[in-house]
Coordinates of C-alpha atoms in Angstrom, one line a residue:
M12 CA 6.2 25.7 50.0
I13 CA 3.4 23.4 51.4
S14 CA 3.4 25.1 54.8
A15 CA 3.1 28.6 53.1
L16 CA 0.3 27.2 50.9
Y17 CA -1.4 25.7 54.0
T18 CA -1.5 29.1 55.7
I19 CA -3.4 30.4 52.6
F20 CA -5.7 27.3 52.8
Q21 CA -6.5 28.0 56.4
Q22 CA -7.8 31.4 55.3
H23 CA -9.6 30.0 52.2
P24 CA -10.5 26.4 53.2
V25 CA -12.5 25.5 50.1
V26 CA -10.8 23.8 47.2
C27 CA -12.2 23.7 43.6
T28 CA -10.8 21.7 40.7
D29 CA -13.5 22.6 38.1
S30 CA -13.7 26.2 36.9
R31 CA -17.4 25.7 36.0
N32 CA -18.1 25.2 39.7
I33 CA -16.2 28.0 41.4
T34 CA -17.4 29.0 44.9
P35 CA -16.4 32.5 46.2
D36 CA -13.1 32.7 48.0
C37 CA -12.0 29.2 47.1
I38 CA -8.6 28.0 45.9
F39 CA -8.6 26.7 42.4
F40 CA -6.3 23.8 41.6
A41 CA -5.6 23.8 37.8
L42 CA -5.4 20.0 37.3
K43 CA -4.4 18.4 34.0
G44 CA -5.9 15.3 32.3
D45 CA -5.5 13.4 29.1
N46 CA -7.9 15.8 27.3
F47 CA -7.8 19.0 29.3
N48 CA -5.4 21.5 30.9
G49 CA -6.7 23.3 33.9
N50 CA -4.1 26.0 33.7
I51 CA -6.1 27.4 30.8
Y52 CA -9.0 28.2 33.2
A53 CA -7.0 29.8 36.0
K54 CA -7.8 33.3 34.9
D55 CA -11.5 32.4 34.5
A56 CA -11.6 30.9 38.0
L57 CA -10.2 34.1 39.5
Q58 CA -12.7 36.2 37.6
K59 CA -15.5 34.0 39.0
G60 CA -14.4 34.6 42.6
A61 CA -11.6 32.2 43.4
A62 CA -9.1 33.7 45.9
Y63 CA -6.1 32.0 44.4
A64 CA -5.3 29.7 41.5
I65 CA -2.6 27.0 41.7
V66 CA -0.9 26.6 38.3
D67 CA 2.1 24.6 37.0
E68 CA 2.8 26.4 33.7
E69 CA 4.7 29.7 33.8
A70 CA 2.5 31.1 31.0
Y71 CA -0.5 31.1 33.3
N72 CA 1.3 32.7 36.3
T73 CA -0.1 36.1 35.4
S74 CA -1.5 37.5 38.6
E75 CA -0.6 38.0 42.2
H76 CA -3.4 35.6 42.9
T77 CA -1.8 32.7 40.9
I78 CA 0.7 30.5 42.6
L79 CA 3.2 28.6 40.4
V80 CA 4.2 25.1 41.5
K81 CA 6.1 22.2 39.9
D82 CA 3.0 19.9 39.7
V83 CA -0.5 20.9 40.6
L84 CA -1.7 17.4 41.4
E85 CA 1.3 16.6 43.6
T86 CA 0.8 19.9 45.4
L87 CA -2.9 19.0 46.0
Q88 CA -1.9 15.6 47.4
Q89 CA 0.9 17.1 49.6
L90 CA -1.5 19.8 50.9
A91 CA -4.1 17.1 51.8
N92 CA -1.5 15.0 53.7
H93 CA -0.3 18.1 55.6
H94 CA -3.9 19.0 56.5
R95 CA -4.5 15.4 57.6
K96 CA -1.6 15.6 60.0
Q97 CA -3.0 18.8 61.6
L98 CA -6.5 17.3 62.0
N99 CA -5.6 15.0 64.8
I100 CA -8.7 12.9 64.3
P101 CA -9.2 9.1 63.6
I102 CA -9.5 8.3 59.9
V103 CA -11.4 5.1 58.9
S104 CA -10.4 4.0 55.4
L105 CA -12.0 1.3 53.3
T106 CA -11.4 -0.4 50.0
G107 CA -12.5 -3.6 48.2
S108 CA -13.7 -4.9 44.9
N109 CA -17.5 -4.6 45.6
G110 CA -19.7 -2.6 48.0
K111 CA -17.2 0.1 48.9
T112 CA -19.5 3.1 48.5
T113 CA -22.6 1.4 50.1
T114 CA -20.5 0.3 53.0
K115 CA -18.9 3.8 53.4
E116 CA -22.4 5.4 53.4
L117 CA -23.7 2.9 56.0
I118 CA -20.6 3.5 58.2
N119 CA -21.2 7.2 57.9
V120 CA -24.9 7.1 58.9
V121 CA -24.1 4.9 61.9
L122 CA -21.1 6.9 63.2
S123 CA -23.0 10.2 62.6
K124 CA -25.4 9.1 65.4
K125 CA -22.6 10.0 67.9
F126 CA -19.9 11.9 66.0
N127 CA -19.6 14.8 63.6
T128 CA -18.3 12.9 60.5
T129 CA -16.9 13.8 57.1
A130 CA -17.0 11.1 54.5
T131 CA -16.1 10.7 50.9
K132 CA -18.8 12.1 48.7
G133 CA -20.1 9.7 46.0
N134 CA -17.2 7.7 44.7
L135 CA -14.4 10.4 44.9
N136 CA -12.0 7.7 45.9
N137 CA -9.0 8.0 43.7
H138 CA -5.7 10.0 43.7
I139 CA -7.7 13.2 43.3
G140 CA -10.8 12.3 45.3
V141 CA -9.0 11.2 48.4
P142 CA -7.1 14.5 48.8
L143 CA -10.3 16.4 48.2
T144 CA -12.1 14.4 50.9
L145 CA -9.3 15.1 53.4
L146 CA -9.3 18.8 52.5
S147 CA -13.1 19.0 53.1
M148 CA -12.5 18.0 56.8
D149 CA -12.3 20.9 59.3
S150 CA -12.0 21.5 63.0
T151 CA -15.6 20.3 63.6
T152 CA -14.9 16.9 62.1
E153 CA -14.5 14.2 64.8
I154 CA -14.1 11.1 62.5
G155 CA -13.1 11.0 58.9
I156 CA -14.3 8.2 56.6
V157 CA -12.2 7.8 53.4
E158 CA -13.1 5.4 50.6
M159 CA -10.2 4.3 48.5
G160 CA -10.5 2.9 45.0
A161 CA -7.8 1.2 42.8
N162 CA -7.4 -0.5 39.5
H163 CA -3.7 -1.4 39.7
R164 CA -1.1 -2.3 42.2
E165 CA 0.6 0.3 44.5
E166 CA -2.4 2.6 44.2
I167 CA -3.8 1.8 47.7
T168 CA -0.3 2.1 49.2
F169 CA -0.1 5.6 47.7
L170 CA -3.6 6.7 48.9
S171 CA -2.8 5.3 52.4
S172 CA 0.4 7.5 52.5
I173 CA -1.8 10.5 51.9
A174 CA -4.7 9.7 54.2
E175 CA -2.7 8.0 56.9
P176 CA -5.7 6.0 58.2
D177 CA -5.9 4.8 61.8
Y178 CA -8.5 2.1 61.0
G179 CA -9.2 0.1 57.8
Y180 CA -11.7 -2.3 56.3
I181 CA -11.6 -4.3 53.0
T182 CA -15.1 -5.3 51.8
N183 CA -13.9 -8.2 49.8
F184 CA -11.6 -9.5 47.1
G185 CA -13.5 -9.9 43.8
K186 CA -13.0 -10.1 40.1
A187 CA -12.8 -6.3 39.5
H188 CA -10.3 -4.4 37.4
L189 CA -8.6 -7.7 36.4
E190 CA -6.9 -5.9 33.5
G191 CA -5.0 -3.5 35.7
F192 CA -4.3 -5.9 38.6
G193 CA -3.3 -8.8 36.3
G194 CA -5.8 -11.3 37.7
I195 CA -7.5 -12.2 41.0
E196 CA -4.2 -12.7 42.9
G197 CA -3.2 -9.2 41.8
V198 CA -6.5 -7.9 43.1
I199 CA -5.9 -9.6 46.5
L200 CA -2.4 -8.2 46.8
G201 CA -3.5 -4.7 45.6
K202 CA -6.4 -4.3 48.0
S203 CA -4.4 -5.8 50.8
E204 CA -2.0 -2.9 50.6
L205 CA -4.4 -1.2 53.0
Y206 CA -3.8 -4.0 55.5
D207 CA -0.1 -3.8 54.9
Y208 CA 0.0 -0.1 55.7
L209 CA -2.1 -0.5 58.8
K210 CA 0.0 -3.4 60.1
V211 CA 3.4 -1.7 59.5
N212 CA 2.1 1.4 61.3
N213 CA 0.5 -0.5 64.2
K214 CA -3.0 0.6 63.3
F215 CA -6.3 -1.1 63.6
I216 CA -8.2 -3.4 61.2
F217 CA -11.9 -4.4 61.0
V218 CA -12.3 -7.9 59.7
N219 CA -15.2 -10.0 58.4
G220 CA -14.6 -13.2 60.3
D221 CA -16.8 -15.1 57.9
D222 CA -14.4 -14.4 55.0
P223 CA -11.5 -16.9 55.2
K224 CA -9.3 -14.8 52.9
Q225 CA -9.8 -11.7 55.1
V226 CA -8.9 -13.7 58.2
E227 CA -5.9 -15.1 56.5
R228 CA -4.6 -11.7 55.3
T229 CA -4.9 -10.2 58.8
H230 CA -3.1 -12.8 60.7
N231 CA -1.2 -11.3 63.7
A232 CA -2.8 -7.8 63.0
T233 CA -4.5 -5.7 65.7
K234 CA -8.1 -6.2 64.7
Y235 CA -11.8 -6.2 65.6
T236 CA -13.8 -9.1 64.0
F237 CA -17.4 -9.5 63.2
G238 CA -19.3 -12.5 61.8
S239 CA -21.9 -15.1 62.5
S240 CA -19.8 -17.0 65.1
E241 CA -19.6 -16.1 68.7
D242 CA -15.8 -16.4 68.3
N243 CA -15.9 -12.9 66.8
D244 CA -15.7 -9.7 68.8
V245 CA -19.3 -9.1 67.7
A246 CA -21.7 -11.7 66.4
I247 CA -24.0 -10.4 63.7
R248 CA -26.3 -12.9 62.1
F249 CA -28.0 -13.0 58.7
L250 CA -31.8 -13.6 58.8
S251 CA -33.1 -13.2 55.3
A252 CA -33.0 -11.2 52.1
N253 CA -36.4 -11.5 50.4
P254 CA -36.0 -9.0 49.1
M255 CA -34.5 -6.7 51.8
V256 CA -31.7 -7.8 54.1
R257 CA -32.6 -8.5 57.7
A258 CA -29.9 -9.1 60.4
T259 CA -29.7 -9.5 64.1
L260 CA -27.3 -8.4 66.9
N261 CA -27.9 -9.3 70.5
D262 CA -31.5 -10.4 69.6
V263 CA -32.2 -7.0 68.2
E264 CA -33.5 -7.4 64.6
I265 CA -32.4 -4.8 62.0
Q266 CA -34.5 -4.5 58.8
S267 CA -32.6 -2.7 56.1
Q268 CA -33.8 -1.1 52.9
L269 CA -31.0 -2.8 51.0
I270 CA -31.8 -5.6 48.6
G271 CA -29.7 -8.7 48.1
A272 CA -27.9 -11.1 50.5
Y273 CA -24.6 -9.7 49.1
N274 CA -25.4 -6.5 51.0
F275 CA -25.4 -8.3 54.4
S276 CA -21.6 -8.0 54.8
N277 CA -21.8 -4.3 54.1
I278 CA -24.5 -3.9 56.7
A279 CA -22.6 -6.1 59.2
A280 CA -19.4 -4.0 58.8
A281 CA -21.3 -0.8 59.6
I282 CA -23.0 -2.4 62.6
A283 CA -19.6 -3.7 63.9
I284 CA -17.7 -0.5 63.4
G285 CA -20.6 1.4 65.1
S286 CA -20.3 -1.1 68.0
Y287 CA -16.6 -0.6 68.3
F288 CA -17.0 3.2 68.5
G289 CA -19.6 2.9 71.2
I290 CA -22.8 3.8 69.2
P291 CA -25.8 2.5 71.2
L292 CA -27.5 -0.5 69.5
N293 CA -30.8 1.3 69.1
D294 CA -29.1 4.1 67.3
I295 CA -27.3 1.6 65.0
K296 CA -30.6 0.0 64.2
D297 CA -32.2 3.3 63.4
A298 CA -29.3 4.4 61.2
V299 CA -29.2 1.2 59.1
E300 CA -33.0 1.0 58.8
S301 CA -33.2 4.6 57.6
Y302 CA -30.5 4.3 55.0
T303 CA -31.9 4.1 51.4
P304 CA -29.6 3.4 48.4
S305 CA -29.2 5.9 45.5
N306 CA -27.1 6.5 42.4
N307 CA -28.4 3.3 40.6
R308 CA -27.0 1.1 43.4
S309 CA -29.5 -1.7 44.2
Q310 CA -32.4 0.7 44.0
I311 CA -35.9 -0.7 43.9
I312 CA -38.1 1.3 41.5
N313 CA -41.8 0.7 40.7
K314 CA -42.8 1.8 37.3
D315 CA -46.3 1.2 36.0
T316 CA -46.9 -2.5 36.8
N317 CA -43.2 -3.5 36.9
S318 CA -40.9 -3.8 39.9
I319 CA -37.3 -3.0 39.1
I320 CA -34.0 -3.7 40.8
L321 CA -31.7 -1.0 39.4
D322 CA -28.1 -1.9 40.0
A323 CA -26.5 -0.2 37.0
Y324 CA -23.8 1.8 38.8
N325 CA -21.1 -0.8 38.1
A326 CA -20.5 -4.5 37.5
N327 CA -17.7 -7.1 37.6
P328 CA -17.9 -10.9 37.5
T329 CA -18.2 -11.2 41.3
S330 CA -20.9 -8.6 41.8
M331 CA -22.8 -9.8 38.6
K332 CA -23.0 -13.4 39.9
A333 CA -24.0 -12.2 43.4
A334 CA -26.8 -10.0 41.9
L335 CA -28.0 -12.9 39.8
D336 CA -28.0 -15.4 42.6
N337 CA -30.0 -13.0 44.7
F338 CA -32.5 -12.4 41.9
S339 CA -32.9 -16.1 41.2
N340 CA -33.7 -16.8 44.9
L341 CA -36.4 -14.2 45.1
T342 CA -39.9 -15.7 45.4
S343 CA -41.3 -13.3 42.8
T344 CA -42.6 -14.4 39.4
N345 CA -42.0 -13.3 35.8
K346 CA -38.4 -12.4 36.4
I347 CA -36.4 -10.8 33.6
A348 CA -32.8 -9.8 33.7
F349 CA -31.1 -7.1 31.6
L350 CA -27.3 -7.5 31.9
G351 CA -24.7 -5.2 30.4
D352 CA -21.0 -5.7 29.6
M353 CA -18.5 -5.8 32.5
F354 CA -15.5 -3.5 31.8
E355 CA -11.8 -3.6 32.6
L356 CA -11.4 -7.4 32.5
G357 CA -8.6 -7.4 29.9
E358 CA -7.7 -10.9 28.7
S359 CA -10.3 -12.4 31.0
A360 CA -13.2 -10.6 29.3
A361 CA -14.3 -13.3 26.9
K362 CA -14.1 -16.1 29.5
E363 CA -16.0 -14.1 32.2
H364 CA -18.8 -13.0 29.9
Q365 CA -19.2 -16.5 28.5
F366 CA -19.4 -17.8 32.1
I367 CA -22.2 -15.4 32.9
T368 CA -24.0 -16.4 29.7
D369 CA -23.8 -20.1 30.7
Y370 CA -24.5 -19.5 34.3
V371 CA -27.9 -17.7 33.8
S372 CA -29.3 -20.8 32.2
S373 CA -29.2 -22.6 35.5
L374 CA -31.0 -19.9 37.4
N375 CA -34.7 -19.3 38.3
I376 CA -35.0 -16.4 35.9
D377 CA -37.5 -16.4 33.0
K378 CA -35.8 -14.2 30.5
V379 CA -32.3 -12.8 30.1
F380 CA -31.2 -10.0 27.8
L381 CA -27.4 -9.7 27.4
I382 CA -26.3 -6.3 26.1
G383 CA -22.9 -5.1 24.8
E384 CA -19.9 -5.8 22.7
N385 CA -18.5 -8.5 25.0
F386 CA -21.8 -10.2 25.6
G387 CA -22.4 -10.0 21.9
K388 CA -19.4 -12.4 21.4
T389 CA -20.9 -15.0 23.6
S390 CA -23.1 -17.8 22.5
S391 CA -26.0 -19.8 24.0
T392 CA -28.6 -22.4 22.9
D393 CA -30.9 -21.5 25.7
N394 CA -34.1 -19.9 24.3
K395 CA -34.6 -17.7 27.4
I396 CA -31.3 -15.8 26.5
I397 CA -31.4 -13.0 24.0
I398 CA -28.2 -11.3 23.0
Y399 CA -27.9 -7.7 21.6
P400 CA -24.4 -6.4 20.9
T401 CA -25.5 -2.8 21.2
F402 CA -28.0 -0.9 23.4
E403 CA -29.6 0.4 20.2
E404 CA -30.5 -3.1 19.1
L405 CA -32.1 -3.8 22.5
K406 CA -34.0 -0.5 22.1
A407 CA -35.3 -1.4 18.7
N408 CA -36.5 -4.7 19.9
F409 CA -37.6 -3.9 23.4
P410 CA -40.4 -6.1 24.6
A411 CA -43.7 -5.0 26.1
L412 CA -43.5 -5.7 29.8
K413 CA -46.3 -5.9 32.3
N414 CA -46.4 -7.2 35.9
S415 CA -42.7 -8.2 35.6
N416 CA -39.9 -8.2 38.1
L417 CA -36.7 -6.8 36.5
L418 CA -33.0 -6.8 37.3
I419 CA -30.9 -4.2 35.5
K420 CA -27.1 -4.8 36.1
G421 CA -24.1 -3.6 34.1
S422 CA -20.9 -1.5 34.2
R423 CA -21.2 2.3 34.4
G424 CA -20.2 2.8 30.8
M425 CA -23.2 0.8 29.6
A426 CA -25.6 3.3 31.2
L427 CA -28.4 0.7 31.5
E428 CA -30.6 3.0 33.5
R429 CA -31.7 4.1 30.1
I430 CA -33.9 1.0 30.1
L431 CA -36.2 2.8 32.5
E432 CA -37.1 5.2 29.7
L433 CA -38.2 2.2 27.5
L434 CA -40.6 0.8 30.0

């Protein structure tokens, strides 16, 4: 079945999963979700120009251009794996608790200096996004870069079985998705499934030699290491982050447009991977220095008299603490932090939010606004901390700010970029 479908895919090599965004001559996969059934839109997709629609309910197999399968999602995943096998190109996969998308984009801009790359778009890094990324690669692709996300055990194992990566990198092990992983040890085991796949299949691992846990988890693996020590395959040193990260390799200074010391390891990984694949150092420097973050990830925005670090794409205890440490260490004055709830922490939610509430008291930050249901359950006697259980309460009491330096950080569901409209 897959081989026959692959023949059709070769003739119509564009896949769509949203009937609202049909491109002419594509193949529409009628995926299902908790609140939708893509089968319903198969006919509409065909009318909009799709060449074929893949369905898994007999009632919607009503045309010679519909193909009935047992399970549309499984078919999409199997087709992607079959396509990956035909590509015969190196695939670099990465996962981790924090910094995946930024690191993926940095790796992409570096490798693009020498190779025709295809990389995960945005954060399409799950059981649907990974297959779509693979299916977007074609005969012109020389290196594929696949980001893998996970919020529970065995997910990275499954995604690795689809993408079959030749190279892998884990950004870090942090306190993310604790609810699904069952704690930090579960996070380490879950993310390390990428290492497990690569080791069993005699593939290659890129390792941050400055991270003891990464070094420990890659013992006896075939690897290429980077870090501040000359003992690594490539020595990349941190210079400063006030506010943008500066690094050096072989006495060549690289000035990034990424804020925060926590972004150094992301930059270093891209530099190291570029070095491994033979990208000239001047091209690596040019690529890193030209990359600017987007999508609410560590963006610097100037609005009226205020300077804003917008990091509202996501948050967990590890990334929240890193962002606060960086903000505290900046030499700027009149520093104000707006922090939103961190999601998917399960039983750890109360403890982790109270920790942040207590922690900000010790930092060089003038005012801290804590927003959300979880932060609303915390307590503090520090006058610089103001707690609002809802965004609406913050909005109703929003202060007049001038000549201030702001940090906005919270989980995606908090949508704290709305604060920009209040300034």
